[in-house]
Amino acid sequence: MLNVLIAATDVLELGDSDFEYTVAEHDTLLVEFFAPWCGHCQRLAPEYETAATKLKGKVYLAKVDCTVNSETCGRFGVNGYPTLKIFRNGEDSAAYDGPRTADGIVSYMTKQVGPSSVALHSEGDLDAFINNFEASVVGFFSGEESTQLAEFLKASSAMRDNHRFAHTTDLSLGLKHGVESEAVLLIRPPRLNSKFEDSVIKTTAFSTASLRQFIGDHVFGLCPHLTAENRDDMSGRDLLVAYYDVDYLHNIKGTNYWRNRVMKVATKFQSQELNYAVANRAEFQDELKEAFNLGPSDMQELPLITIRTKEGNKYIMQEEFTPDGKSLERFLEDYFADKLKRHIKSEAVPQNNNGPVKVVVADNFEEMVNNPSKDVLLEFYAPWCGHCKSLEPKYTELGEKLSADDNIIIAKMDATANDVPSMYDVQGFPTIFFVPAGQKDQPQKYTGDREVNDFISYLKKEATHPLVLGTTREDL
């Protein structure tokens, strides 16, 4: 008799038959709706398992396989994988939009349980609360009946997902931080204290909108520690990152040696719209490989400097980082003077591109897709994507049917191996755009069905010129 070893798991596995009553048994529950074939789900799985183990006894994590539990997934409007939702007492409370690493999930879900703001009663309570890896938002109030305290608690409830809040009704606890009347302090993590910026920032605005603005403006400071957990919060901005052996657990002094040198230079360019951060290069090794084509052999002991703008433009400092900061200063001077050459990730341009579906890479994108005289139907795909593999023979057939049409190009681009221009919103695979001749700044996302006839019907309506199918011209 064959014994099958089944790995123990701390993730609850739910289905159509037990979902409703099991979810109702938990005050707070995080549920992942997934499909076994989904690449993103496969990458999330070990992180999710680790988080479930770390959170055991505090908050539970569950998962639902949507390929065999379609009723439950349909009821909650699941149309992509993985979809994560937070349930409270059996009710769908909110979409989970936190990090997807184990530590990030633990941090985010820990904030979901207990009070949104921790009550502090002594100086020891205050010191213990602010001695944390994350920033602290602490309110100081004159008493339990304070109207400003009520406003603060509303704000903490609204922002508990992303920030840590505490409050006290003993104003004397704030004296050492310069607090003499009701106020809110944003206290940066102790490990990031620096002579180049204040570690404590005060406001006397208490409403949710005011505090949201205040925290957003100050929480990161001049040069924060970029991690997998806060990277999404720092997206959407022009960002310079110094990658090196950042280790705030075992080597705070060594880590801040290089951070202080980045900050010293950054203070000279504070009037410019650029943000700064330091990050552990090993933690971001995959991203450096994917975005900048930098492997382990490219890593040195000295900081590696990159810039990535909100438009997606990327730059690498080629000169070696010098302890006096002069090389970084020259790099920034060239960046702000628009003298730097952009880094573009691209596969090699194919030597033979005569097939029915043309291969587009970043280095020939301008020539192939932005040719002003050509309509282009462009598929962004991933080699591992099951839907893309299913589409391939149909897409090839479409290319064959339109191979005699000199006015239209049927093309594809591996979005995992090439930089995708920022105007193309590619969130999943395959994503298909129609790029009309003469309107290259107005790509249209294709949302129709994916049979050959569906594509042809669409192109008959949208193409700039009448289609040529085989040797027959199709008049519109």
XYZ file of C-alpha atoms in Angstrom:
476
model
C 0.000 0.000 0.000
C 1.390 3.420 -1.059
C 1.581 6.047 1.670
C 1.123 9.605 0.385
C 2.670 12.336 2.509
C 0.514 15.463 2.577
C 2.251 18.620 3.736
C 0.673 20.266 6.746
C -0.759 23.710 6.104
C -2.045 26.536 8.265
C -4.140 27.906 5.387
C -7.820 26.935 5.613
C -9.059 25.307 2.396
C -12.667 26.312 1.724
C -15.182 25.347 -0.933
C -18.795 25.863 -1.996
C -20.073 23.481 0.678
C -18.416 25.046 3.738
C -17.432 28.598 2.779
C -20.357 30.487 4.279
C -20.452 28.938 7.732
C -16.666 28.699 8.113
C -16.098 32.369 7.234
C -18.823 33.393 9.715
C -16.881 31.766 12.545
C -14.004 34.270 12.238
C -13.964 37.912 13.303
C -11.351 38.648 10.620
C -10.315 36.330 7.793
C -8.181 36.844 4.693
C -9.320 34.737 1.733
C -7.386 34.074 -1.473
C -9.454 33.122 -4.517
C -7.085 31.346 -6.915
C -6.638 29.003 -9.870
C -3.947 26.285 -9.738
C -2.649 27.129 -13.228
C -2.179 30.842 -12.444
C 1.483 31.881 -12.362
C 0.880 34.770 -9.953
C -0.961 32.390 -7.604
C 1.913 29.918 -7.707
C 4.378 32.659 -6.757
C 2.128 33.843 -3.936
C 1.548 30.347 -2.483
C 4.731 29.942 -0.357
C 4.477 33.512 0.950
C 0.821 32.967 1.845
C 1.627 29.714 3.655
C 4.438 31.335 5.646
C 2.200 34.268 6.589
C -0.551 31.887 7.748
C 1.896 30.137 10.059
C 3.210 33.404 11.509
C -0.331 34.735 12.066
C -1.689 31.523 13.555
C -3.749 32.293 16.635
C -4.109 35.989 15.715
C -5.883 35.988 12.363
C -6.531 33.151 9.916
C -5.853 32.879 6.200
C -7.954 30.791 3.813
C -8.062 29.952 0.112
C -10.671 28.897 -2.449
C -9.853 27.046 -5.683
C -12.120 28.788 -8.199
C -11.712 26.044 -10.809
C -13.805 23.690 -8.650
C -15.778 26.181 -6.518
C -17.250 28.464 -9.165
C -20.407 29.232 -7.175
C -18.519 30.910 -4.318
C -16.099 32.720 -6.613
C -18.923 33.967 -8.808
C -20.856 35.241 -5.796
C -17.975 37.498 -4.835
C -17.290 38.754 -8.353
C -13.916 37.071 -8.787
C -12.727 37.629 -12.364
C -8.950 37.484 -11.988
C -6.385 35.547 -10.002
C -5.346 35.769 -7.324
C -8.106 37.882 -5.761
C -7.722 38.514 -2.031
C -10.535 39.739 0.197
C -10.870 40.507 3.893
C -13.977 39.108 5.568
C -15.307 40.277 8.933
C -17.841 38.094 10.751
C -18.765 36.371 7.506
C -19.211 39.551 5.452
C -17.064 40.714 2.538
C -15.438 43.748 4.196
C -12.767 44.996 1.803
C -10.406 44.050 -0.986
C -6.912 43.223 0.242
C -4.523 45.650 -1.418
C -1.471 45.100 0.775
C 1.908 43.499 0.024
C 2.150 39.939 -1.259
C 5.195 38.842 0.687
C 4.930 36.849 3.924
C 6.177 39.680 6.140
C 4.017 42.204 4.299
C 0.882 40.095 4.710
C 1.662 39.607 8.420
C 2.170 43.348 8.947
C -0.963 44.308 7.011
C -3.254 41.751 8.641
C -1.934 42.452 12.144
C -3.246 45.987 11.677
C -6.679 44.543 10.867
C -7.253 43.072 14.335
C -7.631 44.851 17.648
C -8.154 48.607 18.052
C -7.079 50.900 15.230
C -5.173 53.056 17.741
C -3.276 51.670 20.752
C -3.902 53.419 24.060
C -0.673 54.480 25.812
C -0.620 54.984 29.587
C 3.034 55.491 30.465
C 6.349 56.671 29.087
C 7.364 53.024 28.789
C 4.304 52.341 26.635
C 5.247 55.246 24.366
C 8.897 54.219 24.050
C 7.935 50.618 23.280
C 5.418 51.684 20.619
C 7.755 53.978 18.700
C 10.669 51.524 18.875
C 9.424 49.812 15.719
C 10.567 49.063 12.192
C 7.707 51.223 10.871
C 6.824 54.865 11.454
C 4.493 55.704 14.338
C 1.613 58.187 14.428
C 0.879 59.211 18.024
C -1.854 61.557 19.227
C -1.611 63.478 22.519
C -4.910 64.633 24.045
C -6.203 66.353 27.162
C -8.766 63.695 28.100
C -11.135 60.943 26.973
C -13.814 63.534 26.146
C -11.583 65.470 23.752
C -13.325 66.136 20.419
C -9.913 66.037 18.741
C -9.365 62.505 20.086
C -12.656 61.432 18.483
C -11.442 62.847 15.151
C -8.082 61.110 15.542
C -9.738 57.746 16.216
C -11.863 58.125 13.077
C -8.704 58.809 11.096
C -6.861 55.837 12.600
C -9.749 53.562 11.673
C -9.730 54.827 8.086
C -5.945 54.427 7.691
C -5.211 51.375 9.839
C -4.317 49.318 6.762
C -1.169 51.310 6.080
C -0.028 53.015 9.279
C 0.457 52.425 13.015
C -1.530 54.635 15.395
C -1.451 55.198 19.147
C -2.866 57.826 21.493
C -2.655 59.006 25.066
C -4.749 61.282 27.275
C -1.716 62.160 29.395
C -0.177 65.244 27.789
C 2.896 64.981 30.013
C 4.047 61.951 27.972
C 4.700 64.281 25.058
C 6.844 66.822 26.897
C 10.155 65.240 25.837
C 9.010 65.569 22.210
C 8.017 69.211 22.618
C 4.284 68.569 23.009
C 2.533 70.934 25.464
C -0.998 70.889 24.035
C -3.095 68.567 21.895
C -1.108 67.464 18.838
C -0.205 64.535 16.620
C 3.390 63.412 16.097
C 4.730 61.387 13.209
C 7.792 59.601 14.573
C 10.079 57.957 12.052
C 11.637 54.554 12.854
C 14.624 54.977 15.225
C 16.986 53.176 12.828
C 16.427 55.931 10.255
C 17.325 58.843 12.554
C 19.689 61.201 10.743
C 21.185 64.671 11.117
C 19.873 65.503 7.639
C 16.188 65.607 8.665
C 13.916 65.799 11.703
C 12.913 62.456 13.192
C 9.696 63.834 14.704
C 7.164 66.009 12.846
C 4.189 67.665 14.541
C 0.736 68.708 13.368
C -2.312 70.133 15.100
C -4.696 69.037 12.346
C -6.804 66.050 13.406
C -9.338 65.314 10.652
C -8.962 62.236 8.480
C -8.264 64.279 5.338
C -5.691 66.477 7.085
C -3.901 63.567 8.730
C -3.893 61.573 5.506
C -2.183 64.487 3.760
C 0.229 65.053 6.654
C 1.278 61.399 6.835
C 1.588 61.101 3.065
C 3.832 64.158 2.916
C 6.174 63.109 5.726
C 6.102 59.374 6.428
C 8.927 58.416 4.074
C 11.234 61.327 4.767
C 14.241 62.225 2.653
C 15.614 58.710 2.111
C 13.477 55.810 3.408
C 14.288 52.114 3.527
C 12.607 50.560 0.476
C 11.338 47.021 1.101
C 9.092 44.514 -0.618
C 6.393 45.550 1.861
C 6.367 49.293 1.118
C 7.388 49.299 -2.548
C 3.778 49.751 -3.728
C 3.372 52.784 -1.465
C 6.409 54.339 -3.122
C 5.362 53.613 -6.697
C 4.028 56.325 -8.958
C 6.919 58.710 -8.243
C 10.350 59.453 -9.681
C 12.652 57.405 -7.467
C 16.411 57.017 -7.077
C 17.407 53.846 -5.218
C 20.799 52.971 -3.781
C 21.069 49.171 -3.696
C 23.693 47.671 -1.393
C 23.980 45.366 1.614
C 21.260 47.129 3.611
C 20.864 45.275 6.921
C 19.032 47.105 9.685
C 18.832 43.997 11.834
C 22.541 43.253 12.187
C 24.459 46.253 10.844
C 22.669 49.548 11.446
C 25.873 51.597 11.520
C 27.230 50.125 8.281
C 23.878 50.517 6.561
C 23.547 54.162 7.550
C 27.142 54.887 6.466
C 26.074 54.750 2.809
C 22.554 56.083 3.420
C 23.987 59.243 4.987
C 26.129 59.797 1.912
C 23.089 59.509 -0.322
C 21.180 61.907 1.939
C 24.012 64.450 1.956
C 23.874 64.656 -1.832
C 20.059 64.545 -1.889
C 19.832 67.668 0.264
C 21.530 69.596 -2.553
C 18.747 68.662 -4.983
C 15.695 68.932 -2.700
C 14.094 71.567 -4.917
C 13.989 69.026 -7.759
C 11.198 66.467 -8.086
C 13.072 63.283 -7.238
C 12.644 60.888 -4.329
C 15.388 58.774 -2.756
C 15.602 55.404 -1.012
C 18.029 52.682 0.021
C 17.314 48.986 -0.484
C 18.899 45.603 0.039
C 20.131 44.455 -3.360
C 19.632 40.761 -2.555
C 15.972 41.426 -1.707
C 15.469 43.147 -5.055
C 17.732 40.885 -7.119
C 14.866 39.603 -9.272
C 13.619 43.121 -9.962
C 17.100 44.365 -10.840
C 17.442 41.489 -13.284
C 14.012 42.067 -14.785
C 14.101 45.870 -14.993
C 17.813 46.604 -15.493
C 19.207 43.255 -16.686
C 21.614 43.245 -13.744
C 22.624 39.830 -12.401
C 24.645 38.802 -9.327
C 27.898 39.268 -11.260
C 27.057 42.964 -11.707
C 26.735 43.518 -7.971
C 29.604 45.085 -6.032
C 30.122 46.060 -2.418
C 29.580 49.704 -3.291
C 26.018 50.998 -3.742
C 24.419 50.506 -7.148
C 22.385 53.567 -8.146
C 19.308 53.489 -10.385
C 16.525 55.931 -11.203
C 13.065 54.917 -12.319
C 10.548 57.626 -13.221
C 6.780 57.456 -12.913
C 6.642 57.324 -16.726
C 8.787 54.170 -16.644
C 12.078 55.679 -17.838
C 15.120 53.985 -16.290
C 18.707 55.068 -15.709
C 21.796 53.422 -14.174
C 24.754 55.270 -12.691
C 27.743 53.907 -14.604
C 30.436 55.606 -12.516
C 31.475 53.878 -9.296
C 29.873 55.292 -6.142
C 32.484 57.312 -4.244
C 32.383 57.867 -0.473
C 32.596 61.639 -0.944
C 29.361 61.527 -2.972
C 30.869 63.389 -5.935
C 30.047 60.647 -8.456
C 26.403 60.625 -7.333
C 26.327 64.414 -7.540
C 27.599 64.311 -11.146
C 25.042 61.632 -12.006
C 22.199 63.765 -10.643
C 23.456 66.881 -12.413
C 23.390 64.958 -15.715
C 19.964 63.503 -14.906
C 18.372 66.894 -14.229
C 20.109 68.308 -17.323
C 18.559 65.475 -19.374
C 21.985 64.250 -20.470
C 21.628 60.601 -19.406
C 20.933 57.758 -21.800
C 17.848 55.749 -20.862
C 18.216 52.073 -20.047
C 15.877 49.912 -22.105
C 15.369 46.212 -21.482
C 15.001 44.390 -24.767
C 15.406 41.009 -26.385
C 17.569 40.927 -29.472
C 15.897 42.196 -32.631
C 15.045 39.064 -34.656
C 17.225 38.635 -37.736
C 14.369 36.931 -39.580
C 10.938 38.432 -38.935
C 9.027 37.150 -41.937
C 6.419 35.027 -40.154
C 2.685 35.820 -40.223
C 2.957 37.264 -36.686
C 5.755 39.808 -36.412
C 7.943 39.746 -33.303
C 8.230 43.084 -31.539
C 10.943 43.798 -28.961
C 11.706 47.042 -27.139
C 14.534 47.905 -29.543
C 12.328 47.670 -32.651
C 9.088 48.924 -31.062
C 9.412 52.370 -32.625
C 10.058 50.934 -36.090
C 7.395 48.207 -35.959
C 4.519 49.597 -33.868
C 4.932 53.350 -34.281
C 5.298 53.194 -38.062
C 2.814 55.982 -38.925
C 1.639 54.289 -42.130
C 0.684 50.947 -40.562
C -2.200 49.691 -38.423
C -0.878 47.283 -35.798
C -2.666 44.644 -33.730
C -0.245 43.948 -30.891
C -0.457 41.121 -28.352
C 1.484 41.436 -25.082
C 2.070 37.928 -23.752
C 4.029 35.917 -21.196
C 5.695 32.627 -22.176
C 4.183 30.822 -19.166
C 0.627 32.086 -19.738
C -1.890 29.339 -20.514
C -4.358 31.712 -22.222
C -1.539 32.988 -24.443
C -0.650 29.451 -25.517
C -4.307 28.780 -26.358
C -4.459 31.978 -28.405
C -1.252 31.327 -30.366
C -2.626 29.111 -33.191
C -5.630 31.413 -33.690
C -3.424 34.498 -33.717
C -1.078 32.834 -36.212
C -4.044 31.965 -38.432
C -5.152 35.613 -38.277
C -1.673 36.691 -39.354
C -1.768 34.240 -42.260
C -5.175 35.504 -43.431
C -3.892 39.094 -43.406
C -0.388 38.390 -44.714
C -1.211 39.946 -48.097
C -2.372 43.200 -46.488
C 0.496 45.707 -46.582
C -1.388 48.194 -44.401
C -1.687 46.111 -41.248
C 0.738 44.234 -39.004
C -0.236 41.399 -36.683
C 2.411 41.392 -33.953
C 3.304 40.061 -30.520
C 5.689 41.097 -27.755
C 6.965 39.169 -24.735
C 6.098 41.627 -21.961
C 8.260 39.758 -19.458
C 11.456 40.203 -21.503
C 10.957 43.709 -22.896
C 10.074 47.110 -21.483
C 6.453 47.968 -22.232
C 5.845 51.654 -23.082
C 3.977 53.425 -20.289
C 0.896 54.259 -22.378
C 0.130 50.533 -22.653
C -1.632 49.325 -19.499
C -0.675 45.654 -19.315
C -1.949 44.079 -16.086
C -2.471 40.498 -17.284
C -1.896 38.223 -20.242
C -2.672 38.244 -23.036
C -3.414 41.948 -23.407
C -4.084 43.082 -26.971
C -4.029 46.618 -28.392
C -4.989 48.015 -31.780
C -2.649 50.855 -32.739
C -4.079 52.756 -35.715
C -1.992 54.399 -38.430
C -1.460 58.092 -37.808
C -2.678 57.820 -34.196
C 0.189 56.109 -32.426
C -0.494 58.043 -29.236
C -3.990 56.530 -29.002
C -3.679 52.727 -28.672
C -7.047 51.030 -28.193
C -7.329 48.019 -25.883
C -9.036 45.080 -27.595
C -11.725 43.595 -25.332
C -13.604 41.340 -27.750
C -13.644 37.558 -28.120
C -10.509 35.836 -29.368
C -11.597 33.680 -32.274
C -10.156 34.470 -35.716
C -13.491 35.736 -37.025
C -13.877 38.002 -33.989
C -10.550 39.664 -34.730
C -11.404 40.060 -38.410
C -14.808 41.599 -37.631
C -13.138 44.053 -35.276
C -10.456 45.005 -37.795
C -13.031 45.528 -40.549
C -14.566 48.233 -38.338
C -11.363 49.795 -36.996
C -8.729 49.425 -39.742
C -7.628 52.586 -41.537
C -7.855 50.876 -44.952
C -10.091 48.079 -46.272
C -8.743 44.692 -45.174
C -7.030 42.388 -47.658
C -7.857 38.780 -46.784
C -5.695 36.435 -48.806
C -5.980 38.008 -52.272
C -9.484 39.452 -51.781
C -10.023 43.039 -50.659
C -12.740 43.381 -48.024
C -14.491 46.726 -48.547
C -15.852 48.328 -45.394
